[in-house]
Amino acid sequence: MAGVRGPGESRASAMAVEQDMFDAVVMADERFHGEGYQEGYEEGSSLGIVEGRQYGTLHGAKIGSEIGCYRGFALAWKCLLHSSTGEKDSRKMKVVEALIALLQHFPYGDPTYERLHEDLDRIRGKFRQLLQSSRTKMLRWQDLGSEMWACHACHILPWI
Amino acid sequence: MKDSLVLQSRVSAHPDSRCWFLAWNPTGTLLASCGGDRKIRIWGTEGDNWICKSVLSEGHQRTVRKVAWSPCGNYLASASFDATTCIWKKNQDDFECVTTLEGHENEVKSVAWAPSGNLLATCSRDKSVWVWEVDEEDEYECVSVLNSHTQDVKHVVWHPTQELLASASYDDTVKLYQEEGDDWVCCATLEGHESTVWSLAFDPSGQRLASCSDDRTVRIWRQYLPGNEQGVACSGSDPSWKCICTLSGFHTRTIYDVAWCQLTGALATACGDDAIRVFEEDPGSDPQQPTFSLTAHLHQAHSQDVNCVAWNPKEPGLLASCSDDGEVAFWEYHQTAGL
C-alpha cells in the first residue's frame, strides 16, 4: 500500500488541502491581474515590434532619400567642375570631394552605428557649405540655360 | 560700493524700439549700436557729449541683433533676424554695405571677427555655427557649417589670440571649435549651466572663459592643456576645459551679457532685472579656484532689461550698456579705495 500515512499526517495534509482551496479564492484577484498583465505585455511587445519596424522603415527611407539627394547633387557638381581650372573652382571641388567622401564612409547598413547622428550632421553641414558656395556658380551658369536645372535641384529638397 | 559706477551720459539710441547690442571699435573712439528698428547707429564724442555720427539703414529687413567691428576697424559686420549678415565698409563717416552673407535658414543671432581679421563666425536659430573666410578681394567664402548644438545658438566669440571659436546655446552648453586639417570641428563641450547660455567673454589672456546664463549664474572656465601640472585629464591632444568658479546668488533674473575688460580684468554683467553689476577677482586668490567679489551693483541702470554691456578697449573704466528701453548709457567705473 503506497503512501500510508499516520493519523497526524493525514490531518495536516487535509488542512493543507483546505487551505489551498481558500487560497485559490482569496488569491484569485491577484492571479487574474498577473495573468492579464502577462497577456497584455506579450501583446504589447509584438505590437511594439510591428510599430517599430514601420517607424524604422519610414525614418530610414527618409534619411536614405536625403542622402541620395546630396550624393546626386555632389556628383553633378563634380562633373560640372571637372573641366574648370580657376582657383575658386578648385576650392569648390575640394568641398564636393569632401562631401562625396563623407557619403561614401557612411555605414548605410548599420542602424546601431554609434556616431550615426553625428556623421549625418557632418554630412548636412558639408552639403550646406557646398550649397552656399555653389550659389555663385549657379548664377554664372544662368546664361547657359542650366539655371533651370540648378534651381530645380534645390526645389526638390523639402528641408531647404 | 556706492558711487563706484557713475552715469556719464544717456542717449535714446533706438527710440520706440529695443537696443540689442553695442560694439566699440578697436581704437575705442566709436560705438556701434543696433536694434529692433532695423538700424545701426554709430556714436562718437563731440566735446562731452555722445552724438550719432552715422545711421546705417536699408541694410536689413528685420531686427539687427549684433554688430562687430573687424580688428582693423575698417569694417562692421551686422547679424540680423532677416537671416543675413551684412558687411559694411567704413569710408570716413560713411558706411557702405559691400557684401551680404546668406545661407542661414533663419535668424542670425551673432557675428564675430577672428583676431587675424581673415575669419568671421556667425550663428543662428537654425542651430548651426558658420565659419567664413575673407580673401584679399573682400570676398567671403563659407569654410565650415557646424551642426554641433542641438538648439538655437545665441552667441559666438573668438579667442583673443588663437584661432579658437566659442559658441553659446539654448541647449545649455558652450562649445569650442578649432581647425583640424581642412575642416573645423567641435573640440570641447562645456556642460554645467542649467539653462540657456546667453553670452561669452574671454579674459585678456584667453586662458579663461566667462559664460552667463538664464540660470542666473556666471561661470568661469579654464583651459587645461594635455600634460598640465594640475592633473586635469585631457583626451588625446585636445585641451580640456573645467569650470573653476560659479557666481551665483547675485542676479535675480536672466543674465543676458557678460563683458571682461581687457585692460583691468573687471567683469560686467547685463541682467533682466534692469541692473548692471561689476565683479573683480580677489587679489591673491588661487588661479585654479579663483574667487570674485561684487564691486558694483547699479539697480535700475535702465528702465527695462539690460541686453548688453561693453567695456571701452582703450579707456579703463568706461562702460557702455543698452536696454530693451531703446537707450544706451555710458558709465564710469571706479574701483573703490581699499579693494
Short mmCIF file of C-alpha atoms in Angstrom, two decimals:
data_model
loop_
_atom_site.label_atom_id
_atom_site.label_comp_id
_atom_site.label_asym_id
_atom_site.label_seq_id
_atom_site.Cartn_x
_atom_site.Cartn_y
_atom_site.Cartn_z
CA MET A 1 0.00 0.00 0.00
CA ALA A 2 1.73 3.13 -1.10
CA GLY A 3 1.53 6.41 0.81
CA VAL A 4 0.49 5.00 4.17
CA ARG A 5 0.07 7.93 6.47
CA GLY A 6 -0.11 8.15 10.20
CA PRO A 7 -3.19 9.76 11.80
CA GLY A 8 -1.36 13.12 12.49
CA GLU A 9 -0.11 13.39 8.98
CA SER A 10 -3.46 12.89 7.34
CA ARG A 11 -4.99 15.70 9.44
CA ALA A 12 -2.12 18.05 8.40
CA SER A 13 -2.49 17.18 4.75
CA ALA A 14 -6.29 17.59 4.96
CA MET A 15 -5.73 21.02 6.43
CA ALA A 16 -3.26 21.79 3.66
CA VAL A 17 -5.84 20.84 1.01
CA GLU A 18 -8.44 23.05 2.76
CA GLN A 19 -6.00 25.94 2.86
CA ASP A 20 -5.20 25.57 -0.87
CA MET A 21 -8.90 25.72 -1.65
CA PHE A 22 -9.30 29.06 0.15
CA ASP A 23 -6.04 30.19 -1.28
CA ALA A 24 -7.44 29.78 -4.79
CA VAL A 25 -10.40 32.02 -3.94
CA VAL A 26 -8.55 34.64 -1.93
CA MET A 27 -5.68 34.97 -4.41
CA ALA A 28 -7.96 34.89 -7.49
CA ASP A 29 -7.88 38.68 -7.94
CA GLU A 30 -4.12 38.85 -7.82
CA ARG A 31 -3.73 35.80 -10.05
CA PHE A 32 -6.05 37.18 -12.77
CA HIS A 33 -4.28 40.52 -12.51
CA GLY A 34 -0.96 38.77 -13.05
CA GLU A 35 -2.23 36.72 -15.97
CA GLY A 36 -3.84 39.77 -17.53
CA TYR A 37 -0.62 41.73 -17.20
CA GLN A 38 1.38 38.91 -18.80
CA GLU A 39 -1.02 38.66 -21.74
CA GLY A 40 -1.04 42.41 -22.21
CA TYR A 41 2.74 42.60 -22.01
CA GLU A 42 3.19 39.97 -24.69
CA GLU A 43 0.63 41.55 -26.99
CA GLY A 44 2.12 44.97 -26.40
CA SER A 45 5.62 43.68 -27.18
CA SER A 46 4.61 42.21 -30.51
CA LEU A 47 2.60 45.33 -31.45
CA GLY A 48 5.62 47.39 -30.46
CA ILE A 49 7.88 45.40 -32.74
CA VAL A 50 5.48 45.93 -35.66
CA GLU A 51 5.22 49.68 -34.96
CA GLY A 52 8.97 49.93 -34.50
CA ARG A 53 9.62 48.21 -37.81
CA GLN A 54 7.18 50.57 -39.57
CA TYR A 55 8.79 53.62 -37.99
CA GLY A 56 12.28 52.38 -38.77
CA THR A 57 11.39 51.74 -42.41
CA LEU A 58 9.86 55.19 -42.79
CA HIS A 59 12.65 57.00 -40.99
CA GLY A 60 15.35 55.02 -42.73
CA ALA A 61 13.79 55.78 -46.10
CA LYS A 62 13.69 59.49 -45.26
CA ILE A 63 17.38 59.51 -44.40
CA GLY A 64 18.18 57.44 -47.47
CA SER A 65 16.30 59.86 -49.69
CA GLU A 66 18.01 62.86 -48.12
CA ILE A 67 21.47 61.36 -48.54
CA GLY A 68 20.64 60.24 -52.05
CA CYS A 69 19.82 63.82 -52.98
CA TYR A 70 23.11 65.09 -51.53
CA ARG A 71 25.00 62.41 -53.44
CA GLY A 72 23.31 63.32 -56.71
CA PHE A 73 23.99 66.99 -56.12
CA ALA A 74 27.65 66.36 -55.29
CA LEU A 75 28.24 64.05 -58.26
CA ALA A 76 26.59 66.55 -60.60
CA TRP A 77 28.84 69.35 -59.36
CA LYS A 78 31.83 67.06 -59.68
CA CYS A 79 31.02 66.74 -63.39
CA LEU A 80 30.35 70.46 -63.81
CA LEU A 81 33.61 71.46 -62.17
CA HIS A 82 35.62 68.70 -63.84
CA SER A 83 36.97 70.87 -66.62
CA SER A 84 37.24 74.10 -64.61
CA THR A 85 40.67 75.38 -63.72
CA GLY A 86 40.13 78.56 -61.69
CA GLU A 87 41.32 78.73 -58.08
CA LYS A 88 37.79 79.32 -56.79
CA ASP A 89 36.55 76.30 -58.72
CA SER A 90 39.29 74.08 -57.36
CA ARG A 91 38.28 75.14 -53.82
CA LYS A 92 34.70 74.21 -54.62
CA MET A 93 35.89 70.88 -55.98
CA LYS A 94 37.61 70.21 -52.65
CA VAL A 95 34.28 70.73 -50.87
CA VAL A 96 32.49 68.48 -53.39
CA GLU A 97 35.07 65.75 -52.86
CA ALA A 98 34.91 66.11 -49.08
CA LEU A 99 31.14 65.63 -49.23
CA ILE A 100 31.43 62.60 -51.52
CA ALA A 101 34.00 61.08 -49.14
CA LEU A 102 31.70 61.60 -46.14
CA LEU A 103 28.82 59.97 -48.04
CA GLN A 104 30.96 57.01 -49.04
CA HIS A 105 32.11 56.35 -45.49
CA PHE A 106 28.61 56.45 -44.04
CA PRO A 107 27.57 52.95 -42.90
CA TYR A 108 24.19 52.64 -44.60
CA GLY A 109 23.53 49.12 -43.38
CA ASP A 110 24.10 49.65 -39.66
CA PRO A 111 21.31 51.40 -37.72
CA THR A 112 23.16 50.82 -34.46
CA TYR A 113 26.24 52.79 -35.59
CA GLU A 114 27.07 54.89 -32.54
CA ARG A 115 28.03 58.04 -34.43
CA LEU A 116 25.06 57.90 -36.82
CA HIS A 117 23.60 61.30 -35.93
CA GLU A 118 26.98 62.97 -35.57
CA ASP A 119 28.01 61.82 -39.05
CA LEU A 120 24.65 62.80 -40.53
CA ASP A 121 25.09 66.29 -39.08
CA ARG A 122 28.56 66.50 -40.62
CA ILE A 123 27.14 65.47 -44.00
CA ARG A 124 24.34 68.04 -43.73
CA GLY A 125 26.84 70.73 -42.77
CA LYS A 126 29.12 69.90 -45.71
CA PHE A 127 26.15 69.94 -48.08
CA ARG A 128 25.04 73.37 -46.80
CA GLN A 129 28.57 74.62 -47.31
CA LEU A 130 28.58 73.33 -50.88
CA LEU A 131 25.14 74.79 -51.50
CA GLN A 132 26.31 78.16 -50.26
CA SER A 133 29.47 78.24 -52.33
CA SER A 134 27.85 76.82 -55.45
CA ARG A 135 25.26 79.57 -55.48
CA THR A 136 27.86 81.73 -57.19
CA LYS A 137 28.38 79.04 -59.77
CA MET A 138 24.65 78.68 -60.36
CA LEU A 139 24.32 82.36 -61.19
CA ARG A 140 27.17 82.16 -63.64
CA TRP A 141 25.60 79.17 -65.36
CA GLN A 142 22.38 81.13 -65.79
CA ASP A 143 23.06 82.15 -69.35
CA LEU A 144 23.91 78.62 -70.37
CA GLY A 145 20.36 77.61 -69.56
CA SER A 146 21.34 75.28 -66.75
CA GLU A 147 19.87 77.68 -64.19
CA MET A 148 16.54 75.90 -64.55
CA TRP A 149 18.17 72.60 -63.70
CA ALA A 150 20.34 74.02 -60.92
CA CYS A 151 17.45 75.74 -59.20
CA HIS A 152 15.30 72.66 -59.59
CA ALA A 153 17.84 70.66 -57.63
CA CYS A 154 17.12 72.93 -54.68
CA HIS A 155 13.36 72.86 -55.00
CA ILE A 156 13.10 69.10 -54.82
CA LEU A 157 14.63 69.18 -51.36
CA PRO A 158 11.78 69.97 -48.94
CA TRP A 159 14.02 70.65 -45.97
CA ILE A 160 15.72 73.68 -47.51
CA MET B 1 30.23 100.01 -3.45
CA LYS B 2 28.33 103.30 -3.57
CA ASP B 3 29.44 105.66 -6.31
CA SER B 4 31.64 103.06 -7.98
CA LEU B 5 29.52 103.04 -11.18
CA VAL B 6 28.58 106.57 -12.17
CA LEU B 7 26.35 107.60 -15.06
CA GLN B 8 28.14 109.80 -17.55
CA SER B 9 25.54 110.12 -20.27
CA ARG B 10 22.35 108.56 -21.66
CA VAL B 11 21.08 108.63 -25.26
CA SER B 12 17.88 107.44 -26.83
CA ALA B 13 19.62 105.30 -29.43
CA HIS B 14 16.73 103.33 -30.89
CA PRO B 15 13.55 105.20 -29.97
CA ASP B 16 10.33 103.16 -29.60
CA SER B 17 12.36 100.02 -30.02
CA ARG B 18 14.87 97.78 -28.26
CA CYS B 19 18.59 98.37 -28.38
CA TRP B 20 20.04 94.88 -28.64
CA PHE B 21 23.81 95.20 -28.79
CA LEU B 22 26.83 97.52 -28.61
CA ALA B 23 30.35 97.26 -30.00
CA TRP B 24 33.29 99.59 -29.52
CA ASN B 25 35.68 99.96 -32.45
CA PRO B 26 39.28 98.79 -31.80
CA THR B 27 40.52 102.32 -31.03
CA GLY B 28 37.64 102.98 -28.64
CA THR B 29 36.56 106.17 -30.41
CA LEU B 30 33.29 104.90 -31.88
CA LEU B 31 30.42 102.85 -30.50
CA ALA B 32 28.08 100.96 -32.81
CA SER B 33 24.56 100.16 -31.56
CA CYS B 34 21.88 98.08 -33.25
CA GLY B 35 18.24 97.46 -32.55
CA GLY B 36 14.73 96.35 -33.27
CA ASP B 37 14.23 99.37 -35.54
CA ARG B 38 16.47 97.53 -38.11
CA LYS B 39 19.06 100.33 -37.91
CA ILE B 40 22.66 100.54 -36.82
CA ARG B 41 23.89 103.80 -35.29
CA ILE B 42 27.49 104.90 -34.88
CA TRP B 43 28.17 107.12 -31.85
CA GLY B 44 31.16 109.34 -31.21
CA THR B 45 32.07 112.13 -28.82
CA GLU B 46 31.77 115.80 -29.57
CA GLY B 47 33.18 117.51 -26.54
CA ASP B 48 31.47 115.97 -23.54
CA ASN B 49 28.52 114.61 -25.44
CA TRP B 50 27.89 111.43 -27.34
CA ILE B 51 26.32 112.14 -30.70
CA CYS B 52 25.10 109.97 -33.53
CA LYS B 53 27.62 110.22 -36.37
CA SER B 54 26.03 107.81 -38.84
CA VAL B 55 22.89 105.80 -39.32
CA LEU B 56 23.12 102.58 -41.30
CA SER B 57 19.62 101.80 -42.51
CA GLU B 58 18.48 99.89 -45.61
CA GLY B 59 20.75 97.01 -44.70
CA HIS B 60 18.33 94.68 -43.07
CA GLN B 61 14.65 93.81 -43.29
CA ARG B 62 14.31 92.83 -39.65
CA THR B 63 15.88 93.44 -36.24
CA VAL B 64 19.66 93.77 -36.18
CA ARG B 65 20.72 91.57 -33.28
CA LYS B 66 24.51 92.04 -33.09
CA VAL B 67 27.27 94.13 -34.61
CA ALA B 68 31.02 93.51 -34.64
CA TRP B 69 33.99 95.59 -35.77
CA SER B 70 36.83 93.98 -37.72
CA PRO B 71 40.24 94.06 -35.93
CA CYS B 72 41.47 96.74 -38.37
CA GLY B 73 38.42 98.92 -37.58
CA ASN B 74 37.52 99.45 -41.25
CA TYR B 75 34.64 97.02 -41.43
CA LEU B 76 31.50 96.42 -39.41
CA ALA B 77 29.51 93.18 -39.57
CA SER B 78 25.83 93.08 -38.61
CA ALA B 79 23.76 89.97 -37.84
CA SER B 80 20.03 90.17 -38.40
CA PHE B 81 16.80 88.27 -37.83
CA ASP B 82 16.28 88.51 -41.59
CA ALA B 83 18.74 85.56 -41.84
CA THR B 84 21.53 87.63 -43.40
CA THR B 85 24.81 89.15 -42.22
CA CYS B 86 25.87 92.45 -43.79
CA ILE B 87 29.46 93.59 -44.11
CA TRP B 88 29.81 97.40 -44.07
CA LYS B 89 32.95 99.21 -45.17
CA LYS B 90 33.88 102.43 -43.41
CA ASN B 91 34.78 105.43 -45.50
CA GLN B 92 35.35 108.28 -43.06
CA ASP B 93 31.90 108.85 -41.56
CA ASP B 94 30.07 106.85 -44.21
CA PHE B 95 29.42 103.17 -44.29
CA GLU B 96 28.62 101.17 -47.38
CA CYS B 97 27.23 97.66 -47.41
CA VAL B 98 29.77 95.74 -49.51
CA THR B 99 28.51 92.18 -49.07
CA THR B 100 25.51 90.32 -47.74
CA LEU B 101 26.22 86.82 -46.44
CA GLU B 102 23.34 84.44 -46.90
CA GLY B 103 22.95 80.81 -46.04
CA HIS B 104 21.46 80.53 -42.58
CA GLU B 105 17.93 79.18 -42.60
CA ASN B 106 16.54 81.65 -40.11
CA GLU B 107 17.50 84.43 -37.62
CA VAL B 108 21.23 85.10 -37.35
CA LYS B 109 21.91 85.67 -33.67
CA SER B 110 25.56 86.66 -33.57
CA VAL B 111 28.63 87.54 -35.62
CA ALA B 112 32.28 87.79 -34.59
CA TRP B 113 35.62 88.53 -36.28
CA ALA B 114 38.70 86.44 -35.52
CA PRO B 115 41.73 88.40 -34.25
CA SER B 116 43.55 87.76 -37.56
CA GLY B 117 40.78 89.56 -39.45
CA ASN B 118 40.65 86.74 -42.02
CA LEU B 119 37.85 84.76 -40.44
CA LEU B 120 34.29 85.55 -39.46
CA ALA B 121 31.86 83.40 -37.49
CA THR B 122 28.05 83.57 -37.47
CA CYS B 123 25.45 81.55 -35.58
CA SER B 124 21.74 81.17 -35.88
CA ARG B 125 18.43 79.87 -34.58
CA ASP B 126 18.91 77.11 -37.16
CA LYS B 127 21.30 75.54 -34.58
CA SER B 128 24.39 75.94 -36.75
CA VAL B 129 27.63 77.91 -36.49
CA TRP B 130 29.22 79.01 -39.77
CA VAL B 131 32.87 79.94 -40.29
CA TRP B 132 33.64 82.27 -43.20
CA GLU B 133 36.99 83.15 -44.74
CA VAL B 134 37.74 86.57 -46.24
CA ASP B 135 40.25 86.91 -49.05
CA GLU B 136 42.27 89.91 -50.30
CA GLU B 137 39.49 90.90 -52.67
CA ASP B 138 36.94 91.17 -49.80
CA GLU B 139 35.23 88.00 -50.96
CA TYR B 140 33.65 85.80 -48.33
CA GLU B 141 33.54 82.04 -48.56
CA CYS B 142 31.92 79.67 -46.15
CA VAL B 143 34.57 77.20 -44.98
CA SER B 144 32.51 75.26 -42.49
CA VAL B 145 28.95 74.66 -41.31
CA LEU B 146 28.99 73.21 -37.78
CA ASN B 147 25.91 71.40 -36.54
CA SER B 148 27.09 70.53 -33.04
CA HIS B 149 24.46 72.32 -30.99
CA THR B 150 21.01 70.81 -30.58
CA GLN B 151 19.21 74.13 -30.18
CA ASP B 152 19.28 77.83 -31.10
CA VAL B 153 22.84 79.22 -30.92
CA LYS B 154 22.84 82.60 -29.16
CA HIS B 155 26.39 83.90 -29.30
CA VAL B 156 29.80 83.31 -30.87
CA VAL B 157 33.11 84.78 -29.76
CA TRP B 158 36.72 84.24 -30.84
CA HIS B 159 39.68 83.66 -28.53
CA PRO B 160 41.78 86.87 -28.29
CA THR B 161 44.93 85.31 -29.75
CA GLN B 162 44.29 81.77 -31.08
CA GLU B 163 42.01 80.63 -33.85
CA LEU B 164 39.62 79.10 -31.37
CA LEU B 165 35.89 79.76 -31.56
CA ALA B 166 33.35 79.51 -28.74
CA SER B 167 29.54 79.34 -29.05
CA ALA B 168 26.70 79.54 -26.51
CA SER B 169 23.31 77.93 -26.96
CA TYR B 170 19.74 77.41 -25.81
CA ASP B 171 20.81 73.77 -25.30
CA ASP B 172 22.57 74.89 -22.06
CA THR B 173 26.08 74.22 -23.36
CA VAL B 174 29.11 76.14 -24.58
CA LYS B 175 31.05 74.56 -27.44
CA LEU B 176 34.56 75.23 -28.67
CA TYR B 177 35.80 74.74 -32.21
CA GLN B 178 39.14 74.72 -33.98
CA GLU B 179 40.51 73.87 -37.38
CA GLU B 180 41.62 70.27 -37.88
CA GLY B 181 43.09 69.60 -41.30
CA ASP B 182 40.74 71.07 -43.87
CA ASP B 183 37.76 71.33 -41.64
CA TRP B 184 36.53 72.88 -38.43
CA VAL B 185 35.49 70.55 -35.64
CA CYS B 186 33.95 70.84 -32.20
CA CYS B 187 36.85 70.15 -29.81
CA ALA B 188 35.12 70.67 -26.46
CA THR B 189 31.66 70.94 -24.88
CA LEU B 190 31.27 72.79 -21.59
CA GLU B 191 28.36 71.50 -19.56
CA GLY B 192 27.20 72.85 -16.24
CA HIS B 193 24.70 75.61 -16.86
CA GLU B 194 21.13 74.60 -16.11
CA SER B 195 19.54 76.76 -18.74
CA THR B 196 20.22 78.79 -21.91
CA VAL B 197 23.71 80.23 -22.13
CA TRP B 198 23.28 83.76 -23.47
CA SER B 199 26.77 85.18 -23.80
CA LEU B 200 30.52 84.54 -23.51
CA ALA B 201 33.68 86.54 -22.87
CA PHE B 202 37.34 85.52 -22.81
CA ASP B 203 39.68 87.08 -20.25
CA PRO B 204 42.57 89.23 -21.56
CA SER B 205 44.99 86.26 -21.63
CA GLY B 206 42.49 83.88 -23.27
CA GLN B 207 43.11 81.25 -20.61
CA ARG B 208 39.67 81.69 -19.08
CA LEU B 209 36.19 81.97 -20.49
CA ALA B 210 33.20 83.52 -18.74
CA SER B 211 29.67 82.41 -19.62
CA CYS B 212 26.36 83.82 -18.41
CA SER B 213 23.01 82.12 -18.40
CA ASP B 214 19.27 82.11 -17.90
CA ASP B 215 20.07 80.07 -14.76
CA ARG B 216 21.21 83.39 -13.18
CA THR B 217 24.83 82.35 -12.80
CA VAL B 218 28.10 83.35 -14.39
CA ARG B 219 30.58 80.51 -14.77
CA ILE B 220 34.31 80.85 -15.29
CA TRP B 221 36.01 78.07 -17.25
CA ARG B 222 39.72 77.42 -17.53
CA GLN B 223 41.65 75.72 -20.29
CA TYR B 224 43.94 72.86 -19.28
CA LEU B 225 46.47 71.62 -21.83
CA PRO B 226 47.50 67.95 -22.05
CA GLY B 227 50.22 67.18 -19.53
CA ASN B 228 49.13 70.02 -17.21
CA GLU B 229 50.51 70.23 -13.69
CA GLN B 230 47.14 70.19 -12.03
CA GLY B 231 46.46 66.67 -13.26
CA VAL B 232 43.29 67.58 -15.17
CA ALA B 233 42.52 64.77 -17.63
CA CYS B 234 42.67 65.55 -21.34
CA SER B 235 41.65 63.33 -24.22
CA GLY B 236 44.46 62.99 -26.73
CA SER B 237 45.97 66.28 -27.78
CA ASP B 238 42.83 68.35 -27.18
CA PRO B 239 42.84 70.76 -24.24
CA SER B 240 40.24 70.27 -21.56
CA TRP B 241 38.04 72.95 -20.01
CA LYS B 242 36.91 72.86 -16.41
CA CYS B 243 34.53 75.14 -14.52
CA ILE B 244 36.69 76.80 -11.85
CA CYS B 245 34.22 79.31 -10.45
CA THR B 246 30.45 79.90 -10.34
CA LEU B 247 28.98 83.27 -9.39
CA SER B 248 25.52 82.54 -8.07
CA GLY B 249 23.10 84.35 -5.83
CA PHE B 250 23.95 87.77 -7.23
CA HIS B 251 21.45 88.07 -10.06
CA THR B 252 17.69 87.87 -9.68
CA ARG B 253 16.88 87.30 -13.35
CA THR B 254 18.43 86.01 -16.57
CA ILE B 255 21.91 87.35 -17.29
CA TYR B 256 21.95 88.43 -20.93
CA ASP B 257 25.53 89.57 -21.37
CA VAL B 258 28.94 89.38 -19.73
CA ALA B 259 31.93 91.54 -20.63
CA TRP B 260 35.52 91.04 -19.47
CA CYS B 261 37.56 94.25 -19.52
CA GLN B 262 40.78 93.63 -21.49
CA LEU B 263 42.52 96.44 -19.58
CA THR B 264 41.54 95.91 -15.94
CA GLY B 265 40.17 92.34 -15.80
CA ALA B 266 36.85 93.52 -14.34
CA LEU B 267 33.71 91.52 -15.25
CA ALA B 268 30.47 93.38 -16.03
CA THR B 269 27.06 91.74 -16.39
CA ALA B 270 23.80 92.83 -18.03
CA CYS B 271 20.73 91.44 -16.31
CA GLY B 272 16.99 91.06 -16.90
CA ASP B 273 16.38 92.76 -13.56
CA ASP B 274 17.43 96.08 -15.17
CA ALA B 275 20.71 96.19 -13.22
CA ILE B 276 24.39 96.27 -14.11
CA ARG B 277 26.88 94.53 -11.86
CA VAL B 278 30.68 94.52 -11.80
CA PHE B 279 32.84 91.80 -10.28
CA GLU B 280 36.57 91.73 -9.63
CA GLU B 281 38.82 88.81 -8.88
CA ASP B 282 40.02 88.84 -5.28
CA PRO B 283 43.74 89.61 -5.20
CA GLY B 284 45.78 86.59 -4.19
CA SER B 285 43.00 84.08 -4.94
CA ASP B 286 44.13 80.67 -6.21
CA PRO B 287 44.29 80.75 -10.03
CA GLN B 288 42.80 77.22 -10.12
CA GLN B 289 39.90 78.21 -7.84
CA PRO B 290 39.53 81.98 -8.11
CA THR B 291 37.02 83.98 -6.10
CA PHE B 292 35.28 87.07 -7.37
CA SER B 293 33.62 89.83 -5.38
CA LEU B 294 30.78 92.10 -6.36
CA THR B 295 32.26 95.60 -6.54
CA ALA B 296 29.37 97.50 -8.12
CA HIS B 297 25.63 96.90 -8.29
CA LEU B 298 23.56 99.50 -10.04
CA HIS B 299 19.82 98.93 -9.63
CA GLN B 300 17.62 100.42 -12.32
CA ALA B 301 20.55 101.12 -14.63
CA HIS B 302 17.83 101.10 -17.27
CA SER B 303 14.05 101.04 -17.07
CA GLN B 304 13.90 97.59 -18.70
CA ASP B 305 16.11 94.51 -19.30
CA VAL B 306 19.76 95.33 -19.89
CA ASN B 307 20.77 93.49 -23.07
CA CYS B 308 24.45 94.32 -23.43
CA VAL B 309 27.46 95.73 -21.58
CA ALA B 310 30.69 96.68 -23.32
CA TRP B 311 33.98 97.92 -21.87
CA ASN B 312 35.86 100.52 -23.89
CA PRO B 313 39.07 98.86 -25.19
CA LYS B 314 41.28 101.91 -24.60
CA GLU B 315 39.80 103.90 -21.73
CA PRO B 316 39.84 101.92 -18.47
CA GLY B 317 36.59 102.11 -16.56
CA LEU B 318 34.42 103.36 -19.42
CA LEU B 319 31.44 101.05 -19.80
CA ALA B 320 28.54 101.28 -22.22
CA SER B 321 25.19 99.50 -21.73
CA CYS B 322 21.96 99.20 -23.67
CA SER B 323 18.45 98.05 -22.95
CA ASP B 324 15.01 96.99 -24.15
CA ASP B 325 14.06 100.61 -23.39
CA GLY B 326 16.00 101.62 -26.52
CA GLU B 327 18.57 103.63 -24.60
CA VAL B 328 22.36 103.49 -24.47
CA ALA B 329 24.08 104.61 -21.26
CA PHE B 330 27.71 105.43 -20.64
CA TRP B 331 29.20 104.75 -17.19
CA GLU B 332 32.43 105.38 -15.35
CA TYR B 333 33.55 102.54 -13.14
CA HIS B 334 35.90 103.37 -10.29
CA GLN B 335 37.48 100.73 -8.17
CA THR B 336 36.55 101.65 -4.60
CA ALA B 337 39.50 102.53 -2.40
CA GLY B 338 40.94 99.77 -0.24
CA LEU B 339 39.96 96.90 -2.56
#
